[in-house]
CSV table of C-alpha atoms in Angstrom, one decimal:
chain,number,residue,atom,x,y,z
S,11,MET,CA,-30.5,-215.1,13.5
S,12,THR,CA,-30.7,-212.5,10.2
S,13,THR,CA,-27.6,-210.6,9.7
S,14,ASP,CA,-29.7,-207.4,10.4
S,15,GLU,CA,-30.8,-208.9,13.9
S,16,LYS,CA,-26.9,-209.2,14.6
S,17,PHE,CA,-25.8,-205.7,14.4
S,18,MET,CA,-29.1,-204.3,15.7
S,19,ARG,CA,-27.9,-207.0,18.9
S,20,GLN,CA,-24.4,-204.8,18.8
S,21,ALA,CA,-26.4,-201.8,19.0
S,22,LEU,CA,-28.5,-202.8,21.6
S,23,LEU,CA,-25.0,-203.7,23.7
S,24,GLU,CA,-24.2,-200.0,23.0
S,25,ALA,CA,-27.6,-199.1,24.5
S,26,GLU,CA,-26.6,-201.2,27.7
S,27,LYS,CA,-23.4,-199.5,27.8
S,28,ALA,CA,-25.6,-195.8,28.3
S,29,LEU,CA,-27.5,-197.5,30.6
S,30,TRP,CA,-24.5,-198.6,33.0
S,31,ALA,CA,-23.6,-194.7,32.5
S,32,GLU,CA,-27.0,-193.8,33.4
S,33,GLU,CA,-28.1,-192.3,30.3
S,34,VAL,CA,-30.8,-192.9,28.6
S,35,PRO,CA,-30.2,-196.3,27.1
S,36,ILE,CA,-30.0,-195.8,22.9
S,37,GLY,CA,-26.9,-197.3,20.9
S,38,ALA,CA,-25.9,-197.3,17.6
S,39,VAL,CA,-23.4,-199.2,15.4
S,40,ILE,CA,-22.4,-198.5,11.6
S,41,VAL,CA,-21.9,-201.4,9.3
S,42,LEU,CA,-19.6,-201.3,6.1
S,43,LYS,CA,-18.7,-204.5,4.0
S,44,ASP,CA,-20.3,-206.9,7.4
S,45,LYS,CA,-17.7,-205.0,9.3
S,46,ILE,CA,-18.7,-202.9,12.4
S,47,ILE,CA,-16.5,-199.3,11.6
S,48,ALA,CA,-18.2,-197.4,14.5
S,49,ARG,CA,-20.2,-198.0,17.7
S,50,GLY,CA,-21.8,-195.3,19.8
S,51,TYR,CA,-24.4,-194.7,22.7
S,52,ASN,CA,-26.0,-191.6,24.1
S,53,GLN,CA,-23.6,-189.6,26.3
S,54,THR,CA,-25.8,-186.3,26.8
S,55,GLU,CA,-25.3,-186.3,30.9
S,56,MET,CA,-21.7,-187.5,30.5
S,57,LEU,CA,-20.6,-185.0,27.6
S,58,ASN,CA,-23.3,-182.1,29.1
S,59,ASP,CA,-24.1,-181.7,25.3
S,60,CYS,CA,-27.6,-182.5,24.1
S,61,THR,CA,-26.3,-183.3,20.7
S,62,ALA,CA,-24.3,-186.4,21.7
S,63,HIS,CA,-26.8,-188.9,20.6
S,64,ALA,CA,-25.9,-192.3,19.9
S,65,GLU,CA,-26.0,-191.9,15.7
S,66,MET,CA,-24.0,-188.4,15.8
S,67,ILE,CA,-21.4,-190.0,18.3
S,68,ALA,CA,-21.3,-193.3,15.9
S,69,LEU,CA,-21.0,-190.7,12.3
S,70,THR,CA,-18.1,-188.8,13.6
S,71,SER,CA,-16.2,-191.7,14.7
S,72,ALA,CA,-17.1,-193.1,11.1
S,73,PHE,CA,-16.1,-190.4,9.2
S,74,ASN,CA,-12.9,-190.3,11.2
S,75,PHE,CA,-12.2,-194.1,10.6
S,76,LEU,CA,-12.5,-193.7,7.0
S,77,GLY,CA,-11.3,-190.6,6.3
S,78,SER,CA,-14.6,-189.9,4.2
S,79,LYS,CA,-17.3,-187.8,5.0
S,80,TYR,CA,-19.9,-189.9,3.2
S,81,LEU,CA,-21.4,-193.4,3.9
S,82,PRO,CA,-23.1,-194.3,0.6
S,83,ASP,CA,-22.2,-198.0,1.3
S,84,ALA,CA,-23.0,-198.1,5.1
S,85,ALA,CA,-25.6,-199.2,7.2
S,86,LEU,CA,-26.7,-197.5,11.0
S,87,TYR,CA,-28.4,-199.8,13.1
S,88,VAL,CA,-30.1,-197.6,15.9
S,89,THR,CA,-32.4,-199.2,18.6
S,90,ILE,CA,-34.5,-195.9,18.6
S,91,GLU,CA,-36.0,-193.7,16.1
S,92,PRO,CA,-33.5,-191.0,15.3
S,93,CYS,CA,-34.7,-187.9,16.3
S,94,LEU,CA,-35.1,-184.9,13.7
S,95,MET,CA,-31.1,-183.6,14.2
S,96,CYS,CA,-30.1,-187.2,13.8
S,97,ALA,CA,-32.1,-187.7,10.3
S,98,GLY,CA,-30.9,-184.4,9.2
S,99,ALA,CA,-26.8,-186.1,10.1
S,100,LEU,CA,-28.0,-188.9,8.5
S,101,TYR,CA,-28.8,-186.9,5.3
S,102,TRP,CA,-25.8,-185.2,5.1
S,103,SER,CA,-24.1,-188.3,5.6
S,104,LYS,CA,-25.8,-190.2,2.4
S,105,MET,CA,-25.8,-193.4,4.7
S,106,GLY,CA,-27.0,-196.2,2.5
S,107,ARG,CA,-29.3,-197.9,4.7
S,108,VAL,CA,-30.9,-196.8,8.0
S,109,ILE,CA,-32.1,-199.9,10.3
S,110,TYR,CA,-33.9,-198.6,13.7
S,111,GLY,CA,-35.4,-200.5,16.3
S,112,ALA,CA,-38.8,-198.6,18.5
S,113,ASP,CA,-40.6,-195.9,17.1
S,114,ASP,CA,-40.0,-192.5,19.2
S,115,GLU,CA,-43.4,-191.2,19.0
S,116,LYS,CA,-42.4,-187.9,21.8
S,117,ASN,CA,-39.0,-187.2,19.7
S,118,GLY,CA,-39.0,-189.4,16.7
S,119,TYR,CA,-38.5,-187.4,13.3
S,120,LYS,CA,-41.5,-188.9,12.0
S,121,LYS,CA,-43.1,-186.2,14.4
S,122,THR,CA,-42.5,-183.3,12.8
S,123,THR,CA,-41.7,-184.3,9.0
S,124,GLY,CA,-44.6,-186.4,8.4
S,125,LYS,CA,-44.6,-188.1,5.3
S,126,ILE,CA,-41.9,-185.9,3.9
S,127,SER,CA,-38.2,-188.1,4.4
S,128,PRO,CA,-35.8,-186.4,6.1
S,129,PHE,CA,-33.4,-188.8,4.6
S,130,HIS,CA,-31.4,-188.8,1.6
S,131,PRO,CA,-33.3,-189.8,-1.5
S,132,LYS,CA,-30.8,-192.8,-1.8
S,133,THR,CA,-31.1,-193.7,1.8
S,134,LYS,CA,-33.5,-196.9,2.3
S,135,ILE,CA,-35.1,-197.0,5.6
S,136,THR,CA,-36.1,-200.2,8.1
S,137,ALA,CA,-38.1,-199.5,11.1
S,138,GLY,CA,-39.1,-201.9,14.2
S,139,LEU,CA,-36.3,-204.1,13.8
S,140,LEU,CA,-36.2,-206.3,17.4
S,141,HIS,CA,-38.2,-203.0,18.7
S,142,GLU,CA,-40.0,-204.8,21.5
S,143,GLU,CA,-36.3,-205.4,23.3
S,144,CYS,CA,-34.9,-201.6,21.8
S,145,LYS,CA,-38.2,-200.0,23.5
S,146,LYS,CA,-38.0,-202.4,26.7
S,147,LEU,CA,-34.2,-200.8,27.6
S,148,ILE,CA,-36.0,-197.6,27.6
S,149,LYS,CA,-38.8,-198.2,29.3
S,150,ASP,CA,-37.4,-200.0,32.2
S,151,PHE,CA,-34.7,-196.6,32.8
S,152,PHE,CA,-37.7,-194.7,33.0
S,153,LYS,CA,-39.7,-196.7,35.5
S,154,GLN,CA,-36.8,-197.0,37.4
S,155,ARG,CA,-35.8,-193.3,37.3
S,156,ARG,CA,-39.3,-192.7,38.6
S,157,LYS,CA,-39.0,-194.5,41.5
U,11,MET,CA,-26.6,-150.3,14.5
U,12,THR,CA,-29.0,-152.5,16.7
U,13,THR,CA,-27.6,-155.3,18.9
U,14,ASP,CA,-29.0,-158.1,16.5
U,15,GLU,CA,-27.0,-156.5,13.5
U,16,LYS,CA,-23.7,-156.0,15.7
U,17,PHE,CA,-24.4,-160.1,16.3
U,18,MET,CA,-24.5,-160.8,13.2
U,19,ARG,CA,-21.7,-159.2,12.0
U,20,GLN,CA,-20.0,-161.2,14.6
U,21,ALA,CA,-21.5,-164.2,12.9
U,22,LEU,CA,-20.5,-163.2,9.3
U,23,LEU,CA,-16.8,-162.5,10.6
U,24,GLU,CA,-16.9,-166.1,11.6
U,25,ALA,CA,-18.3,-167.0,8.2
U,26,GLU,CA,-15.2,-165.2,6.9
U,27,LYS,CA,-13.1,-167.4,8.7
U,28,ALA,CA,-14.8,-170.4,7.0
U,29,LEU,CA,-14.3,-168.7,3.3
U,30,TRP,CA,-10.4,-168.2,4.1
U,31,ALA,CA,-10.0,-171.9,5.1
U,32,GLU,CA,-12.5,-172.5,1.9
U,33,GLU,CA,-15.2,-174.1,3.5
U,34,VAL,CA,-18.8,-173.0,2.6
U,35,PRO,CA,-18.8,-169.8,4.3
U,36,ILE,CA,-21.3,-169.8,7.1
U,37,GLY,CA,-20.5,-168.9,10.4
U,38,ALA,CA,-22.5,-168.3,13.9
U,39,VAL,CA,-22.3,-167.0,17.2
U,40,ILE,CA,-24.1,-167.7,20.5
U,41,VAL,CA,-25.0,-164.8,22.8
U,42,LEU,CA,-25.8,-164.7,26.5
U,43,LYS,CA,-26.7,-161.7,28.4
U,44,ASP,CA,-25.1,-159.4,25.7
U,45,LYS,CA,-22.0,-161.3,25.6
U,46,ILE,CA,-20.3,-163.7,22.9
U,47,ILE,CA,-20.1,-167.3,24.6
U,48,ALA,CA,-19.6,-169.4,21.8
U,49,ARG,CA,-18.3,-169.4,17.9
U,50,GLY,CA,-18.4,-171.5,15.3
U,51,TYR,CA,-18.0,-171.9,11.5
U,52,ASN,CA,-18.5,-174.5,9.0
U,53,GLN,CA,-15.7,-177.2,9.1
U,54,THR,CA,-17.2,-180.2,7.2
U,55,GLU,CA,-14.3,-180.3,5.3
U,56,MET,CA,-11.4,-179.6,7.3
U,57,LEU,CA,-12.8,-182.1,10.0
U,58,ASN,CA,-13.9,-184.6,7.4
U,59,ASP,CA,-17.3,-184.3,9.0
U,60,CYS,CA,-20.5,-183.3,7.1
U,61,THR,CA,-22.2,-182.6,10.5
U,62,ALA,CA,-19.2,-179.9,11.7
U,63,HIS,CA,-21.5,-177.0,10.9
U,64,ALA,CA,-21.3,-173.7,12.2
U,65,GLU,CA,-24.1,-174.1,14.6
U,66,MET,CA,-23.0,-177.3,16.0
U,67,ILE,CA,-19.6,-176.4,16.5
U,68,ALA,CA,-21.0,-173.3,18.4
U,69,LEU,CA,-23.3,-175.0,20.3
U,70,THR,CA,-20.9,-178.0,21.6
U,71,SER,CA,-18.4,-175.3,22.5
U,72,ALA,CA,-21.3,-173.0,24.6
U,73,PHE,CA,-22.4,-176.2,26.6
U,74,ASN,CA,-18.8,-176.9,27.2
U,75,PHE,CA,-18.3,-173.1,28.5
U,76,LEU,CA,-21.4,-173.1,30.7
U,77,GLY,CA,-21.2,-176.6,32.0
U,78,SER,CA,-25.2,-176.9,30.7
U,79,LYS,CA,-26.6,-178.6,28.3
U,80,TYR,CA,-29.8,-176.1,27.5
U,81,LEU,CA,-29.4,-172.5,26.6
U,82,PRO,CA,-33.2,-171.1,27.5
U,83,ASP,CA,-31.6,-167.4,27.7
U,84,ALA,CA,-29.1,-167.6,25.0
U,85,ALA,CA,-29.4,-166.6,21.4
U,86,LEU,CA,-28.1,-168.1,18.2
U,87,TYR,CA,-27.0,-165.8,15.6
U,88,VAL,CA,-26.2,-167.8,12.2
U,89,THR,CA,-25.6,-166.5,8.7
U,90,ILE,CA,-27.8,-169.2,6.7
U,91,GLU,CA,-31.1,-170.4,7.4
U,92,PRO,CA,-30.4,-173.5,9.8
U,93,CYS,CA,-30.7,-177.4,7.9
U,94,LEU,CA,-32.8,-179.9,9.5
U,95,MET,CA,-29.8,-181.5,11.8
U,96,CYS,CA,-28.8,-178.0,13.4
U,97,ALA,CA,-32.8,-176.9,13.5
U,98,GLY,CA,-32.8,-180.7,15.6
U,99,ALA,CA,-29.4,-179.6,17.6
U,100,LEU,CA,-31.5,-176.2,18.6
U,101,TYR,CA,-34.6,-177.9,19.8
U,102,TRP,CA,-32.4,-179.9,21.9
U,103,SER,CA,-30.3,-176.9,23.6
U,104,LYS,CA,-34.3,-175.4,24.3
U,105,MET,CA,-32.2,-171.9,22.8
U,106,GLY,CA,-34.2,-168.9,23.6
U,107,ARG,CA,-33.8,-167.0,20.4
U,108,VAL,CA,-32.5,-168.0,16.7
U,109,ILE,CA,-31.4,-165.3,14.5
U,110,TYR,CA,-30.8,-166.1,10.7
U,111,GLY,CA,-29.3,-164.2,7.8
U,112,ALA,CA,-30.3,-165.6,4.2
U,113,ASP,CA,-32.7,-168.6,3.7
U,114,ASP,CA,-31.6,-171.8,2.3
U,115,GLU,CA,-33.8,-172.9,-0.3
U,116,LYS,CA,-32.0,-176.1,-1.0
U,117,ASN,CA,-30.9,-177.3,2.3
U,118,GLY,CA,-32.7,-175.1,5.0
U,119,TYR,CA,-35.0,-176.7,7.2
U,120,LYS,CA,-38.1,-175.3,6.1
U,121,LYS,CA,-38.0,-177.3,2.8
U,122,THR,CA,-38.9,-180.5,4.8
U,123,THR,CA,-40.6,-179.6,7.7
U,124,GLY,CA,-43.3,-177.0,6.2
U,125,LYS,CA,-45.4,-175.2,8.6
U,126,ILE,CA,-44.2,-177.3,11.5
U,127,SER,CA,-41.7,-175.6,13.5
U,128,PRO,CA,-38.9,-177.9,14.4
U,129,PHE,CA,-37.8,-175.7,17.1
U,130,HIS,CA,-38.4,-175.7,20.7
U,131,PRO,CA,-42.1,-174.0,21.3
U,132,LYS,CA,-40.1,-171.4,23.8
U,133,THR,CA,-37.6,-170.6,20.9
U,134,LYS,CA,-38.3,-167.1,19.1
U,135,ILE,CA,-37.3,-167.0,15.5
U,136,THR,CA,-35.9,-163.9,14.0
U,137,ALA,CA,-35.2,-164.3,9.8
U,138,GLY,CA,-33.8,-162.5,7.5
U,139,LEU,CA,-31.3,-160.0,9.2
U,140,LEU,CA,-28.2,-158.8,6.7
U,141,HIS,CA,-29.7,-161.4,4.6
U,142,GLU,CA,-28.2,-160.0,1.5
U,143,GLU,CA,-24.4,-159.8,3.2
U,144,CYS,CA,-25.0,-163.1,4.4
U,145,LYS,CA,-26.0,-164.3,0.8
U,146,LYS,CA,-23.6,-162.5,-0.9
U,147,LEU,CA,-20.5,-164.9,1.0
U,148,ILE,CA,-21.9,-167.8,-0.1
U,149,LYS,CA,-23.0,-166.9,-3.8
U,150,ASP,CA,-19.2,-165.7,-4.5
U,151,PHE,CA,-17.8,-168.5,-2.9
U,152,PHE,CA,-19.6,-170.8,-5.4
U,153,LYS,CA,-19.3,-168.5,-8.2
U,154,GLN,CA,-15.5,-168.7,-7.5
U,155,ARG,CA,-15.2,-172.4,-7.2
U,156,ARG,CA,-17.0,-172.8,-10.3
U,157,LYS,CA,-14.1,-171.1,-12.4
């Protein structure tokens, strides 16, 4: 297992926490120097706040932990392509790397930004890591809900 | 004074609170049925969190106040053009109207999204309200900081 896969599996664990809480299962972790410094999962229902995405929760947690509002040396792993809001938040954070699993055709940032990257120019993006597992969690969730 | 101007003046008061706290002076209020239900000003320095924009703070406050995570009948007044993150958050909130003051050429949402609106299809946008006063607060702040 590569290091990236190892951390994406942790993001998947966060997504499973969301699933248990009957939230859309998306999870994220933020890694600095090979250590997880923050975790987050989608809590929009629980907090009654449509901005409480996994990435936003992990970001605020990382800022608090480090006492810094920029994370140029950190990496954020998230199971699904960030939405426009989360991409904008990652821009402000100057995140070093963003690694995401499955594309989100409906609400992913690429739908709106097209070829223009919404991220900080120094942010490196890796897409598609463990995308099948990441997507399956979401698909199964919505299939179950429609029953 | 129009109703819109009245509420934008309240957003300007919020921006002045930010100024007092030595934050970039941007303020927002959320209005429902002619009443202010939430206020926010930029607190990125105070909270050490680059996502603590006026709009995000006002949104979370409004969700908490109403116990609802959608605001289709509300209006958000903000002194400066929202950034991509805040535009994305407003999308999720399904905000009825967004009224902003001055354009933000550097970090406003339009820089990245171009002709594609990042907002919910039903959100009505009004730009440029009291834009000179809104811009002046920011300009004076940066002029002072450079001294």
